[in-house]
PDB file of N, CA and C in Angstrom:
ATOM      1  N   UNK A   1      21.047  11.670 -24.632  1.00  0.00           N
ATOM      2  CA  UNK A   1      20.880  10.262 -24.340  1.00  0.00           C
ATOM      3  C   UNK A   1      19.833   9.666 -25.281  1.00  0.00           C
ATOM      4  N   UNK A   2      20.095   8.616 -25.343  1.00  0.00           N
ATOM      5  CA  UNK A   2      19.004   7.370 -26.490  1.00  0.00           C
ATOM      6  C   UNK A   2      18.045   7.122 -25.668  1.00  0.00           C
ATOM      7  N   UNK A   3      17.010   6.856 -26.178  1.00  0.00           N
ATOM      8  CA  UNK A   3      16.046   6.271 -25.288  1.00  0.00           C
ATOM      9  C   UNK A   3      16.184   4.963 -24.800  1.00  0.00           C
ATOM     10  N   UNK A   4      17.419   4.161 -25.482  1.00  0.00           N
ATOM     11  CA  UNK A   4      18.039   3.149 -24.981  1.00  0.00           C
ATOM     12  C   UNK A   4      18.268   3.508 -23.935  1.00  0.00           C
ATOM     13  N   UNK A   5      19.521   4.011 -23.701  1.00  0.00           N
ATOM     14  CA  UNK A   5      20.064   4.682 -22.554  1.00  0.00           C
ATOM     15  C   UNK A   5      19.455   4.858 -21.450  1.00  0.00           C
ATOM     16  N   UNK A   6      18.465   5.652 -21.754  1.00  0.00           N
ATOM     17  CA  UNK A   6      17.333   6.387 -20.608  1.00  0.00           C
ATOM     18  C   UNK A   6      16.925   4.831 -20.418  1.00  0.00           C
ATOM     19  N   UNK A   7      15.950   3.522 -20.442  1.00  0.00           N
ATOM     20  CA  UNK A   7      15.331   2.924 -20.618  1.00  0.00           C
ATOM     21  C   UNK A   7      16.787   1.831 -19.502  1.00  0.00           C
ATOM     22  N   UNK A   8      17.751   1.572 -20.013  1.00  0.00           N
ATOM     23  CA  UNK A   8      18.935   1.130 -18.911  1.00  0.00           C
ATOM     24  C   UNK A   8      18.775   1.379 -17.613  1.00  0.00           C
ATOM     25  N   UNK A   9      18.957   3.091 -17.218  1.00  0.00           N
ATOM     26  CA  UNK A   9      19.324   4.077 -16.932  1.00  0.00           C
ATOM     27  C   UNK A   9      17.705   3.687 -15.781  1.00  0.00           C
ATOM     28  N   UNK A  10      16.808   3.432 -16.235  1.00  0.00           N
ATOM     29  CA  UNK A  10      15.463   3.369 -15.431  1.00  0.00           C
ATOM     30  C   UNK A  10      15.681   1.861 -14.871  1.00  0.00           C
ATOM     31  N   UNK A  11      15.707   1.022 -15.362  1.00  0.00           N
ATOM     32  CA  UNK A  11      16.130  -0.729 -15.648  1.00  0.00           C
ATOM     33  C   UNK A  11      16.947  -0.796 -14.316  1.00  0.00           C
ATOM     34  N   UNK A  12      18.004   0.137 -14.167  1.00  0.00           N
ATOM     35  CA  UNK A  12      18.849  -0.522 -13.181  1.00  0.00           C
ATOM     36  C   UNK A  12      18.497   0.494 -12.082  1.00  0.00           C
ATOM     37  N   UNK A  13      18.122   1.255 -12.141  1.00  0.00           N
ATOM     38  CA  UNK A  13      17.082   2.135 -10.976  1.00  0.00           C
ATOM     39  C   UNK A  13      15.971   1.210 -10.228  1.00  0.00           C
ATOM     40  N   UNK A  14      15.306   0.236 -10.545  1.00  0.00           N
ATOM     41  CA  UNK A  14      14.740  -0.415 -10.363  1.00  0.00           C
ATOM     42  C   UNK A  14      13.085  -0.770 -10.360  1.00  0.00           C
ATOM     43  N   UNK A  15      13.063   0.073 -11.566  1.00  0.00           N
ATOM     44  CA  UNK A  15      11.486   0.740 -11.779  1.00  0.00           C
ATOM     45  C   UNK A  15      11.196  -0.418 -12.628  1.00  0.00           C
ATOM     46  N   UNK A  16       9.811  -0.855 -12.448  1.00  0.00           N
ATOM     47  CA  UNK A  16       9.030  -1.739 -12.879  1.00  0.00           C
ATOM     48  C   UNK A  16       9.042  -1.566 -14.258  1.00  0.00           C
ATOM     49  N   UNK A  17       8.408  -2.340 -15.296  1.00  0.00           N
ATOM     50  CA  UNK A  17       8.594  -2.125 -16.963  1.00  0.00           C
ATOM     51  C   UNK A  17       7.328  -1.686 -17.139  1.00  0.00           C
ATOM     52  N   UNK A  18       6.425  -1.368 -16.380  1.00  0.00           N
ATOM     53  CA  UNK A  18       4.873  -0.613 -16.649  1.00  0.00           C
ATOM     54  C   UNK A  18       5.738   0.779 -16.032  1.00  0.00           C
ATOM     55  N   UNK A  19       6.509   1.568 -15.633  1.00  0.00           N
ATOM     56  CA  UNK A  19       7.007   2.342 -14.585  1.00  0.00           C
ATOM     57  C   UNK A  19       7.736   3.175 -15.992  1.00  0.00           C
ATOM     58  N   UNK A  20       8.553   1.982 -16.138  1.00  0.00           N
ATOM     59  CA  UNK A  20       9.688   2.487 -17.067  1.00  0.00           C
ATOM     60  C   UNK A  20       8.664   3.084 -19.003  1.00  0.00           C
ATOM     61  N   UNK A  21       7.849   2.052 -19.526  1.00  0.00           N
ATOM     62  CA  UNK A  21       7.369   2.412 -20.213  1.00  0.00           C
ATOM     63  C   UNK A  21       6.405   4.348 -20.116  1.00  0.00           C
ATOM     64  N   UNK A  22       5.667   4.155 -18.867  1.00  0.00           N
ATOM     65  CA  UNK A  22       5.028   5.196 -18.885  1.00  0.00           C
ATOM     66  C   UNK A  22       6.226   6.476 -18.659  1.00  0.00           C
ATOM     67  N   UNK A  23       7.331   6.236 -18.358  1.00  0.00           N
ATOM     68  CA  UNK A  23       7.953   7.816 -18.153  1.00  0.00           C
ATOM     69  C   UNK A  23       8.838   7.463 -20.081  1.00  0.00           C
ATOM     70  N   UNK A  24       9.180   6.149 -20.982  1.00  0.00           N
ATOM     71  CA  UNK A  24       9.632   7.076 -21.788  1.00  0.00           C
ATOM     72  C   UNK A  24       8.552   6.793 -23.059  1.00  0.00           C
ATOM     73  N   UNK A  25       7.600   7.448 -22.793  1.00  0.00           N
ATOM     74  CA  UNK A  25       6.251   7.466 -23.486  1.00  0.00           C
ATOM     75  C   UNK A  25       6.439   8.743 -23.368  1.00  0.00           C
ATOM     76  N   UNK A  26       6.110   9.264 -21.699  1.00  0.00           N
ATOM     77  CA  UNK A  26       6.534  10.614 -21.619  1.00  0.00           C
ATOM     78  C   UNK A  26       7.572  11.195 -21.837  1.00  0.00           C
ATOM     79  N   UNK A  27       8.548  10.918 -22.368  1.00  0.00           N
ATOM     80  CA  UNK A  27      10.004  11.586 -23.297  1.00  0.00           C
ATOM     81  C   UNK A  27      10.216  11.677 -24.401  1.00  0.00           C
ATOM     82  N   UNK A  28       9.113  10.562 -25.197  1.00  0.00           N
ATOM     83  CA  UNK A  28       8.789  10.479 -26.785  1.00  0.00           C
ATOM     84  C   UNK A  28       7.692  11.599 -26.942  1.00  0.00           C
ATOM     85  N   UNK A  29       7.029  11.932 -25.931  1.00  0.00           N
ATOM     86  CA  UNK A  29       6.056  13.027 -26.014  1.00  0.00           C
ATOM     87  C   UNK A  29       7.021  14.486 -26.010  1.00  0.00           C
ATOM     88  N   UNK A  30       7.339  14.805 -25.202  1.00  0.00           N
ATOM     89  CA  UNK A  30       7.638  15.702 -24.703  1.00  0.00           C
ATOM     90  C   UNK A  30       9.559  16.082 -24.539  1.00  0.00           C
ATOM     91  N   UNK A  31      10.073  15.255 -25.043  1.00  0.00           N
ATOM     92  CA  UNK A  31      11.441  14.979 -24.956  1.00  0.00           C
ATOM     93  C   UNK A  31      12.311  14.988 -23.853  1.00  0.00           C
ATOM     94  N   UNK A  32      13.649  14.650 -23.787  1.00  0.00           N
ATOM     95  CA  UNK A  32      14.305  14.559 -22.130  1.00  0.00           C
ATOM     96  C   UNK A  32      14.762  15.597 -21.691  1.00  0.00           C
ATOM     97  N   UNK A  33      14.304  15.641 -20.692  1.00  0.00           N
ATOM     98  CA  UNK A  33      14.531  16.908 -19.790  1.00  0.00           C
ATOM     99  C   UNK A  33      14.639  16.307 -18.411  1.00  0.00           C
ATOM    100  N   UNK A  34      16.274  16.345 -18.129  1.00  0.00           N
ATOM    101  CA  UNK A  34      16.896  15.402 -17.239  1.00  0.00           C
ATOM    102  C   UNK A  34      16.112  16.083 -15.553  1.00  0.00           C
ATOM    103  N   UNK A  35      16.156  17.013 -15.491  1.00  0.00           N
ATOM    104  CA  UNK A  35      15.021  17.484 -14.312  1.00  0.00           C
ATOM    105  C   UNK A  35      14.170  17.170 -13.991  1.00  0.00           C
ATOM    106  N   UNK A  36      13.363  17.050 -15.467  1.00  0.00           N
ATOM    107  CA  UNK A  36      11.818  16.781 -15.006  1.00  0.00           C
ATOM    108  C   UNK A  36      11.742  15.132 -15.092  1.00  0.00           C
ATOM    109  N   UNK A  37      12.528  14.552 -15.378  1.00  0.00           N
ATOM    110  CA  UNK A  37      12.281  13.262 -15.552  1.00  0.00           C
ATOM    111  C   UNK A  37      12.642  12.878 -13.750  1.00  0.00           C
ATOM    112  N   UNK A  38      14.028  13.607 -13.059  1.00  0.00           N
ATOM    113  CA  UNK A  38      14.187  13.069 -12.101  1.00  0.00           C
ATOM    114  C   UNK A  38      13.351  13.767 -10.816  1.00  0.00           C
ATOM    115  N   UNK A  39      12.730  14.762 -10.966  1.00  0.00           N
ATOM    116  CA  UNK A  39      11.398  15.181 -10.235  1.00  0.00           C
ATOM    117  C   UNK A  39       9.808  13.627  -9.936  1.00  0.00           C
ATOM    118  N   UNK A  40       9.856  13.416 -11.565  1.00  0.00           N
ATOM    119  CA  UNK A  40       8.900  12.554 -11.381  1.00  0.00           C
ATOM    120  C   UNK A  40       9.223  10.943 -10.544  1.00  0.00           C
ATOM    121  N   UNK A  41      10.528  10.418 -11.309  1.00  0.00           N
ATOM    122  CA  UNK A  41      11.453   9.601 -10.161  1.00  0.00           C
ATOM    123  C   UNK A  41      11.136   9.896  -8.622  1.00  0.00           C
ATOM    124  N   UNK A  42      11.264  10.931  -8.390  1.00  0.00           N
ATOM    125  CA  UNK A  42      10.947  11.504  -6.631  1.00  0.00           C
ATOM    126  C   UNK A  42       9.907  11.082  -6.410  1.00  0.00           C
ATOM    127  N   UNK A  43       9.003  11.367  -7.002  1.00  0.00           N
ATOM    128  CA  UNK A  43       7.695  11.739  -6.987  1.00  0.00           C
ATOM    129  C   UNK A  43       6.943  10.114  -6.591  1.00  0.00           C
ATOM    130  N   UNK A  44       7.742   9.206  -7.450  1.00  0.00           N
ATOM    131  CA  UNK A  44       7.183   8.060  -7.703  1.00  0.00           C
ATOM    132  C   UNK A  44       8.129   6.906  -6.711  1.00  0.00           C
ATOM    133  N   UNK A  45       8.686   7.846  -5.738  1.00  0.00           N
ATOM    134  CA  UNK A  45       9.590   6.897  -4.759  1.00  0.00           C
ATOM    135  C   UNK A  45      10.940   6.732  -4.978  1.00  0.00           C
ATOM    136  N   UNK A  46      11.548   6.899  -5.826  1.00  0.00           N
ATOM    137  CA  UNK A  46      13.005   6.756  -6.619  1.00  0.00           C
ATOM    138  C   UNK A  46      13.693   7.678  -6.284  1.00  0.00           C
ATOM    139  N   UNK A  47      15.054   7.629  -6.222  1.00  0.00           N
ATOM    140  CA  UNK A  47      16.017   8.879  -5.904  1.00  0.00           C
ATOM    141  C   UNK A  47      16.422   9.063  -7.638  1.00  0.00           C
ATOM    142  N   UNK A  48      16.637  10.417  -7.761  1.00  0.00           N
ATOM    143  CA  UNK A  48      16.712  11.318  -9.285  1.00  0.00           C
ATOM    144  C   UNK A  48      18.276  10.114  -9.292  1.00  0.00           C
ATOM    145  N   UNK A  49      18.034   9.785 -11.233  1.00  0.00           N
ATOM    146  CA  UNK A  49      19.329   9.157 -11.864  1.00  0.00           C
ATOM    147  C   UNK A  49      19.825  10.051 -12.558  1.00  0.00           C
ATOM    148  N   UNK A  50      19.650  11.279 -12.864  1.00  0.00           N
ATOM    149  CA  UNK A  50      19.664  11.622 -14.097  1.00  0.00           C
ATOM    150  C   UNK A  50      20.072  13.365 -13.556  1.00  0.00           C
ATOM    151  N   UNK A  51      21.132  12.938 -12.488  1.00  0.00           N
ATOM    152  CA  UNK A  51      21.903  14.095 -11.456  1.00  0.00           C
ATOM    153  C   UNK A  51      22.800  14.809 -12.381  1.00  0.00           C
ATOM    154  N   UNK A  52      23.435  14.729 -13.462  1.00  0.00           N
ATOM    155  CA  UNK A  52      24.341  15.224 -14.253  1.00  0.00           C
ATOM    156  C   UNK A  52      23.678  16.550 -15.840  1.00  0.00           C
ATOM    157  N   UNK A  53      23.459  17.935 -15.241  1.00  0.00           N
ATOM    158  CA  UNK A  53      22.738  18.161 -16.102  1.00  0.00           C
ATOM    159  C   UNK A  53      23.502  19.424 -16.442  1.00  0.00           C
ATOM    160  N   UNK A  54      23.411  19.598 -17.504  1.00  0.00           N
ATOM    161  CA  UNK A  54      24.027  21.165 -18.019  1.00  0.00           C
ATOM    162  C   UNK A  54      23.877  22.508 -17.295  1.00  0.00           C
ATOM    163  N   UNK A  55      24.766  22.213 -16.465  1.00  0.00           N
ATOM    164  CA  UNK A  55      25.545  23.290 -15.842  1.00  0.00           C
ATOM    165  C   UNK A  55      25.231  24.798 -16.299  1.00  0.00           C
ATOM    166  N   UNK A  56      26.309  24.851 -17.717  1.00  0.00           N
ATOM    167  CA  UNK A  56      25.811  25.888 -18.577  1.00  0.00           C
ATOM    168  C   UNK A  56      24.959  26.984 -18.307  1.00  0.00           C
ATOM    169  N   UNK A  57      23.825  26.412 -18.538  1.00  0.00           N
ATOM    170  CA  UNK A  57      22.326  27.127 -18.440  1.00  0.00           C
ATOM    171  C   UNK A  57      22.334  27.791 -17.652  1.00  0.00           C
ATOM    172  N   UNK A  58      22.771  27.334 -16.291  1.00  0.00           N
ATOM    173  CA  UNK A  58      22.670  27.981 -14.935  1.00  0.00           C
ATOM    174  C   UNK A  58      24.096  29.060 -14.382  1.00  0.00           C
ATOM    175  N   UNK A  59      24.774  28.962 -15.239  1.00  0.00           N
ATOM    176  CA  UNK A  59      25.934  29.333 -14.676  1.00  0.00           C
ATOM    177  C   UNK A  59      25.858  30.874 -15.574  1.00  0.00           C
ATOM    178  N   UNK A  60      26.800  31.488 -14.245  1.00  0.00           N
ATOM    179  CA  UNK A  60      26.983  33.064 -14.840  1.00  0.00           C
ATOM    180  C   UNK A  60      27.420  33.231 -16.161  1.00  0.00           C
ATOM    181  N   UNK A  61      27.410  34.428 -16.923  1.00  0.00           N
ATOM    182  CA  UNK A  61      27.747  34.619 -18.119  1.00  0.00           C
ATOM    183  C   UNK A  61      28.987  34.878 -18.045  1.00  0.00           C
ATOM    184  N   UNK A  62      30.468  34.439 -18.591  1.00  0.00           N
ATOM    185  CA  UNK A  62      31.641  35.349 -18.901  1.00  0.00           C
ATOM    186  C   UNK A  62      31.454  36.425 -19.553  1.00  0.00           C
ATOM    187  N   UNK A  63      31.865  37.562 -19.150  1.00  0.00           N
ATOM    188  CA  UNK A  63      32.113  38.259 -20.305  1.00  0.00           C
ATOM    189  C   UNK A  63      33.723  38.434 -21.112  1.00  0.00           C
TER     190      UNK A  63
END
């Protein structure tokens, strides 16, 4: 995702623009990491937007 995107994505979540700046400050720092972004969302009253995350990672190995 763009930081456009993400920055929408917060916009229509309904987070303030002091709200929205400080988490993608923290994504230009530290880059997106759809977890930790929707942990802090929790954290800060918001239900997680950012529910769709690579599966992959977590899923068993085929062999």
């Amino acid at each position: 995702m763009t930081l456009e995107e993400i920055a929408l994505e917060l916009e229509l979540a309904g987070l303030s623009r002091e709200q929205q700046i400080k988490l993608l400050s923290s994504i230009k720092r530290g880059g997106f990491d759809a977890k930790a972004i929707d942990k802090k969302l929790i954290l800060m009253g918001f239900a997680p937007i950012f529910t769709i995350y690579d599966d992959e990672e977590d899923a068993p190995k085929k062999s």
